[in-house]
Coordinates of C-alpha atoms in Angstrom, one line a residue:
Chain A
M1 CA 15.2 -30.6 1.8
L2 CA 17.5 -27.5 2.6
M3 CA 15.9 -25.0 4.7
E4 CA 16.9 -22.5 2.1
E5 CA 14.9 -24.7 -0.6
I6 CA 11.8 -24.6 1.3
I7 CA 12.0 -20.6 1.9
A8 CA 12.6 -20.3 -1.8
K9 CA 9.8 -22.3 -2.7
D10 CA 7.4 -20.7 0.0
S11 CA 4.8 -18.4 -2.0
Y12 CA 1.3 -16.9 -1.8
E13 CA -1.1 -15.6 -4.6
I14 CA -3.0 -12.6 -4.7
N15 CA -5.5 -12.8 -7.8
G16 CA -3.2 -15.4 -9.4
K17 CA -0.1 -13.3 -9.1
V18 CA 2.5 -15.1 -7.2
F19 CA 4.5 -13.6 -4.5
K20 CA 7.5 -15.0 -2.5
S21 CA 8.5 -12.3 0.1
R22 CA 5.9 -11.9 2.5
L23 CA 6.6 -8.5 3.5
L24 CA 5.1 -5.3 1.9
V25 CA 6.7 -2.1 2.3
G26 CA 5.5 1.4 2.2
T27 CA 7.3 4.2 0.6
G28 CA 6.3 7.0 3.2
K29 CA 8.4 9.1 5.8
Y30 CA 11.9 8.3 4.5
T31 CA 14.3 11.0 5.1
S32 CA 15.8 10.7 1.4
L33 CA 14.3 8.6 -1.6
E34 CA 17.9 7.0 -1.9
L35 CA 17.5 5.6 1.7
M36 CA 13.9 4.3 0.8
Q37 CA 15.6 2.6 -2.0
Q38 CA 18.1 0.8 0.2
C39 CA 15.5 -0.1 2.6
L40 CA 13.3 -1.9 0.0
E41 CA 16.3 -3.7 -1.2
A42 CA 17.4 -4.6 2.3
S43 CA 13.7 -5.7 3.1
G44 CA 13.4 -8.0 0.2
T45 CA 10.0 -7.0 -0.5
Q46 CA 8.3 -7.5 -3.9
I47 CA 5.2 -5.1 -3.4
V48 CA 5.6 -1.5 -2.5
T49 CA 2.8 0.8 -1.6
V50 CA 2.9 4.8 -3.0
A51 CA 0.3 7.3 -2.8
L52 CA -1.1 10.1 -5.0
R53 CA -0.7 13.8 -4.2
R54 CA -0.9 16.8 -6.1
I55 CA 2.2 18.1 -7.6
S56 CA 4.2 21.1 -6.3
L57 CA 4.3 24.0 -9.2
E58 CA 7.1 25.5 -7.5
K59 CA 9.7 22.4 -8.2
K60 CA 10.4 22.2 -11.7
N61 CA 11.4 18.6 -13.1
E62 CA 11.4 17.5 -9.6
K63 CA 12.7 13.8 -8.9
N64 CA 9.6 11.2 -8.9
I65 CA 9.5 8.4 -6.7
F66 CA 9.4 6.2 -9.7
D67 CA 13.1 7.4 -10.4
Y68 CA 14.0 5.4 -7.6
I69 CA 11.9 2.3 -7.7
D70 CA 12.6 -0.3 -10.5
R71 CA 9.0 -1.2 -11.9
N72 CA 10.2 -4.3 -13.2
R73 CA 11.1 -6.1 -9.7
F74 CA 8.3 -4.5 -7.8
T75 CA 4.6 -5.0 -7.8
I76 CA 3.2 -1.4 -7.2
L77 CA 0.3 -1.3 -5.0
P78 CA -1.0 2.4 -4.8
N79 CA -3.3 3.4 -1.6
T80 CA -6.0 5.6 -1.2
A81 CA -4.5 6.9 2.1
G82 CA -6.0 10.2 2.9
C83 CA -9.5 9.5 1.6
F84 CA -12.4 10.2 3.9
S85 CA -15.3 8.9 1.7
V86 CA -16.4 6.3 -0.6
E87 CA -16.3 9.1 -3.6
E88 CA -12.5 10.2 -2.8
A89 CA -11.3 6.5 -2.5
V90 CA -13.0 5.6 -6.0
R91 CA -11.4 8.8 -7.5
V92 CA -7.9 8.1 -6.1
A93 CA -8.2 4.6 -7.5
H94 CA -9.5 5.7 -10.9
L95 CA -6.4 8.2 -11.0
A96 CA -3.8 5.4 -10.3
Q97 CA -5.4 3.2 -12.9
A98 CA -5.4 5.9 -15.3
S99 CA -1.3 6.1 -14.8
G100 CA -1.1 2.8 -16.2
I101 CA 0.9 1.7 -13.3
S102 CA -1.0 -0.9 -11.6
N103 CA -4.6 -2.6 -11.5
F104 CA -3.9 -3.4 -7.6
I105 CA -5.2 -0.8 -5.1
K106 CA -4.8 -0.7 -1.4
L107 CA -8.3 0.4 -0.5
E108 CA -8.1 2.6 2.5
V109 CA -11.0 4.8 3.8
I110 CA -10.4 6.8 7.1
H111 CA -13.0 7.7 9.4
D112 CA -11.0 10.5 10.9
E113 CA -7.6 12.3 11.3
K114 CA -7.1 11.8 14.7
T115 CA -7.6 8.3 15.1
L116 CA -7.0 7.0 11.4
L117 CA -9.0 4.2 12.0
P118 CA -10.7 2.9 9.0
D119 CA -14.3 3.6 8.2
P120 CA -15.7 0.0 7.7
V121 CA -19.0 0.8 6.3
A122 CA -17.4 3.6 3.4
T123 CA -14.6 0.5 3.0
L124 CA -17.3 -2.0 2.1
E125 CA -19.1 0.2 -0.3
A126 CA -16.0 1.1 -2.0
T127 CA -14.8 -2.5 -2.2
R128 CA -18.1 -3.5 -4.2
I129 CA -17.5 -0.6 -6.7
L130 CA -13.9 -1.2 -7.4
V131 CA -14.1 -4.8 -7.6
Q132 CA -17.0 -4.4 -10.0
E133 CA -14.6 -2.3 -11.8
G134 CA -12.1 -4.7 -12.5
F135 CA -9.4 -3.6 -9.8
I136 CA -7.6 -5.9 -7.6
V137 CA -8.8 -4.7 -4.0
M138 CA -6.8 -5.0 -0.9
A139 CA -8.8 -3.7 1.7
Y140 CA -7.3 -2.0 4.6
T141 CA -9.9 -2.6 7.6
S142 CA -10.1 -3.0 11.2
D143 CA -9.5 -6.4 13.2
D144 CA -13.5 -7.0 13.4
P145 CA -13.8 -10.6 11.9
V146 CA -17.7 -9.6 10.9
M147 CA -16.2 -6.8 8.6
A148 CA -13.5 -8.9 7.3
Q149 CA -15.9 -11.6 6.4
K150 CA -18.1 -9.2 4.8
L151 CA -15.5 -7.5 2.7
E152 CA -14.5 -11.0 1.5
Q153 CA -18.1 -11.7 0.3
A154 CA -17.8 -8.3 -1.3
G155 CA -15.2 -9.8 -3.4
A156 CA -11.9 -8.2 -1.8
H157 CA -9.1 -10.1 -3.5
A158 CA -7.1 -9.6 0.0
V159 CA -8.5 -8.4 3.5
M160 CA -5.9 -6.6 5.6
P161 CA -6.8 -6.0 9.2
A162 CA -4.8 -3.7 11.2
G163 CA -2.7 -4.7 13.8
A164 CA -2.9 -1.6 15.7
P165 CA -3.7 2.0 14.4
I166 CA -1.5 3.3 11.5
G167 CA 1.7 4.4 12.6
S168 CA 1.4 3.7 16.1
G169 CA 4.0 0.8 16.6
Q170 CA 1.7 -1.1 19.1
G171 CA 2.2 -4.5 17.3
I172 CA -0.7 -6.8 17.1
L173 CA -3.4 -5.7 19.8
N174 CA -5.9 -8.5 19.2
S175 CA -4.5 -11.7 17.8
N176 CA -7.5 -13.9 18.9
N177 CA -9.6 -11.4 16.4
I178 CA -6.6 -12.0 13.5
R179 CA -7.1 -15.9 14.3
I180 CA -10.7 -15.9 14.0
I181 CA -10.6 -14.0 10.9
L182 CA -8.2 -16.3 9.5
E183 CA -10.1 -19.1 10.5
R184 CA -13.3 -17.8 8.5
L185 CA -11.6 -16.3 5.4
K186 CA -10.5 -18.0 2.4
C187 CA -8.9 -14.9 0.7
P188 CA -5.5 -14.1 1.4
V189 CA -5.3 -12.5 5.0
L190 CA -2.5 -9.6 5.6
I191 CA -1.7 -7.6 8.7
D192 CA -1.4 -4.0 7.6
A193 CA -0.4 -1.2 10.2
G194 CA 0.4 -1.1 13.4
V195 CA 3.8 -2.8 13.6
G196 CA 6.6 -1.3 15.7
T197 CA 9.4 -3.6 15.6
A198 CA 10.6 -6.9 14.2
S199 CA 9.2 -9.0 16.9
D200 CA 5.6 -8.0 15.8
V201 CA 6.1 -9.1 12.2
A202 CA 7.3 -12.6 13.6
K203 CA 4.2 -12.6 15.8
A204 CA 2.0 -11.7 12.9
M205 CA 3.3 -14.4 10.4
E206 CA 3.2 -17.0 13.5
L207 CA -0.5 -16.3 13.6
G208 CA -0.8 -17.5 10.1
V209 CA -1.5 -14.4 8.1
V210 CA 0.2 -14.6 4.5
A211 CA 2.1 -11.4 4.7
V212 CA 2.8 -8.1 6.6
L213 CA 2.3 -4.6 5.3
L214 CA 4.8 -1.9 6.9
N215 CA 6.1 1.3 6.5
T216 CA 6.6 3.7 9.9
A217 CA 8.5 1.0 11.7
V218 CA 11.2 0.9 9.3
A219 CA 11.0 4.5 7.8
L220 CA 11.2 6.1 11.2
A221 CA 13.5 3.4 13.0
K222 CA 16.7 4.9 14.5
D223 CA 18.5 2.9 11.5
P224 CA 16.1 2.5 8.9
L225 CA 18.3 0.2 6.9
Y226 CA 19.2 -2.4 10.0
M227 CA 15.3 -2.4 10.5
A228 CA 14.4 -3.3 7.1
Y229 CA 16.5 -6.2 7.4
A230 CA 15.4 -7.2 10.7
M231 CA 11.8 -7.0 9.3
K232 CA 13.1 -9.4 6.4
Q233 CA 14.7 -12.0 8.8
A234 CA 11.5 -11.6 11.3
C235 CA 9.2 -12.3 8.6
E236 CA 10.9 -15.4 7.3
A237 CA 11.3 -16.7 10.9
G238 CA 7.4 -16.1 12.0
R239 CA 6.5 -17.7 8.6
L240 CA 8.7 -20.8 9.3
A241 CA 7.8 -21.0 13.0
Y242 CA 4.0 -21.0 11.9
L243 CA 4.7 -24.0 9.4
A244 CA 6.7 -25.7 12.0
G245 CA 3.7 -25.4 14.2
R246 CA 4.2 -24.0 17.9
I247 CA 3.9 -26.3 21.3
P248 CA 0.8 -25.6 23.2
K249 CA 1.0 -23.2 26.0
K250 CA 0.9 -25.1 29.4
L251 CA 0.5 -23.6 33.2
Y252 CA 3.0 -26.0 34.5
A253 CA 6.4 -27.1 33.9
Q254 CA 7.1 -29.8 31.7
A255 CA 10.9 -31.3 32.2
S256 CA 12.9 -31.6 29.1
T257 CA 15.4 -33.9 30.6
P258 CA 14.2 -37.3 31.6
E259 CA 13.3 -37.2 35.5
K260 CA 14.0 -40.9 36.3
D261 CA 16.6 -43.4 36.3
F262 CA 19.9 -41.3 37.7
Chain B
M1 CA -6.0 32.6 -20.2
E2 CA -6.8 32.0 -16.4
L3 CA -6.6 28.3 -15.4
I4 CA -6.8 26.9 -11.6
I5 CA -4.0 24.5 -11.3
N6 CA -4.1 22.5 -8.1
G7 CA -6.5 24.8 -6.7
A8 CA -4.4 28.0 -7.3
V9 CA -5.3 30.3 -9.9
K10 CA -2.7 30.9 -12.3
N11 CA -2.5 33.1 -15.6
F12 CA -1.0 32.3 -19.1
P13 CA -0.6 34.9 -21.9
D14 CA -1.0 32.2 -24.5
E15 CA -3.8 29.7 -25.3
M16 CA -2.9 26.4 -23.2
S17 CA -3.8 22.7 -23.7
V18 CA -2.6 20.1 -21.3
E19 CA 0.3 19.0 -23.2
K20 CA 1.7 22.7 -23.5
L21 CA 0.8 23.2 -19.7
I22 CA 2.9 20.4 -18.6
E23 CA 5.9 21.5 -20.9
T24 CA 5.5 25.2 -19.7
L25 CA 5.1 24.1 -16.2
G26 CA 8.3 21.8 -16.2
V27 CA 6.5 18.8 -14.6
N28 CA 8.0 15.4 -14.5
K29 CA 5.8 13.3 -16.8
N30 CA 6.8 10.1 -15.1
F31 CA 3.2 8.6 -14.2
L32 CA 1.6 12.0 -14.1
V33 CA -2.0 11.8 -13.9
V34 CA -4.0 15.0 -15.3
E35 CA -7.8 15.6 -14.4
V36 CA -9.7 18.7 -16.2
N37 CA -12.8 19.8 -14.6
H38 CA -12.8 16.2 -12.8
E39 CA -12.5 14.2 -15.8
I40 CA -9.3 12.1 -16.4
I41 CA -7.1 13.0 -19.5
R42 CA -4.8 10.2 -20.4
L43 CA -1.4 11.5 -21.4
T44 CA -1.5 9.1 -24.5
D45 CA -4.9 10.3 -26.0
D46 CA -5.0 13.0 -28.4
Q47 CA -7.1 15.0 -25.5
I48 CA -3.9 16.5 -24.4
K49 CA -3.6 18.6 -27.4
K50 CA -7.0 20.0 -27.1
K51 CA -7.3 24.0 -26.0
L52 CA -8.1 24.4 -22.5
N53 CA -10.8 27.1 -21.6
S54 CA -10.3 30.0 -19.2
G55 CA -11.6 29.0 -15.6
D56 CA -10.8 25.1 -16.2
Q57 CA -10.0 23.5 -13.3
V58 CA -6.6 21.2 -13.7
E59 CA -5.2 18.7 -11.4
L60 CA -1.7 17.4 -12.1
I61 CA -1.2 14.6 -9.8
Q62 CA 1.8 12.1 -9.1
F63 CA 2.9 9.2 -7.1
V64 CA 4.6 10.2 -3.9
G65 CA 5.7 7.9 -0.9
G66 CA 3.3 6.3 1.4
G67 CA 2.2 3.2 3.3

């Protein structure tokens, strides 16, 4: 089979919905909505995250983000970014649902503004509530394997440990924890946050996560469009390397050329 | 009448409904979400024609870029 066919057939599911692109891309921080639109296209993504905020009363008939996102092409994943409590996150999820745009929710309950680290206890409680209410919950969490398991038990449809703090660009800080999470969970596991460049995406995919969610690494790159395409390639390369199965690491050299019979 | 819209006090000479308010403010209705006194008002419901009371807290919320 041609490699192109293998890539075309490779897919994963979240609550029965099939996705081929393993890159989820955020829509924040771009210098313009036109650039965002081009980057989404270049990344090959099928799922894009959006946030909810109060509208500006000063700017009449302002362009909306959905004037730049084709809803027939992309699955919209509203987030609860900026929520610091269970109540706030549940409210934002309700607002997102009321808009009629999606039943998916990227659940994110943050502990404090300085670290933007998730509040695992509040995230767990909000997961229980929103799953009960029929949301498709993709829960952003820390890379703690115990919490990841608890979120799965609470009914999360996908668990999304952070590679590193949001927007930090530090990559995958604890790949051992991600490996443990992957061993223990049956639901889709995605890396969300912390990616800095293409090699971080490749490394995440090589670990075996089903997908990677990123935003800042593309939006704030010197050339976001180049980076969006680089992320697409890295994601596919990492996925193929995972499927191929890497060689084990060894302490000593092992010649690749026959050493005898000169 | 006086309404608190997205946290700011605004005065209107006439009576207002959610529908009229959206029209008056010139808000882009593309996936707009409205709350009145912490209750979600669906734009497809007849509720949007209901008269607002002075002092009502109205939240007009829309999607923006986010990660």
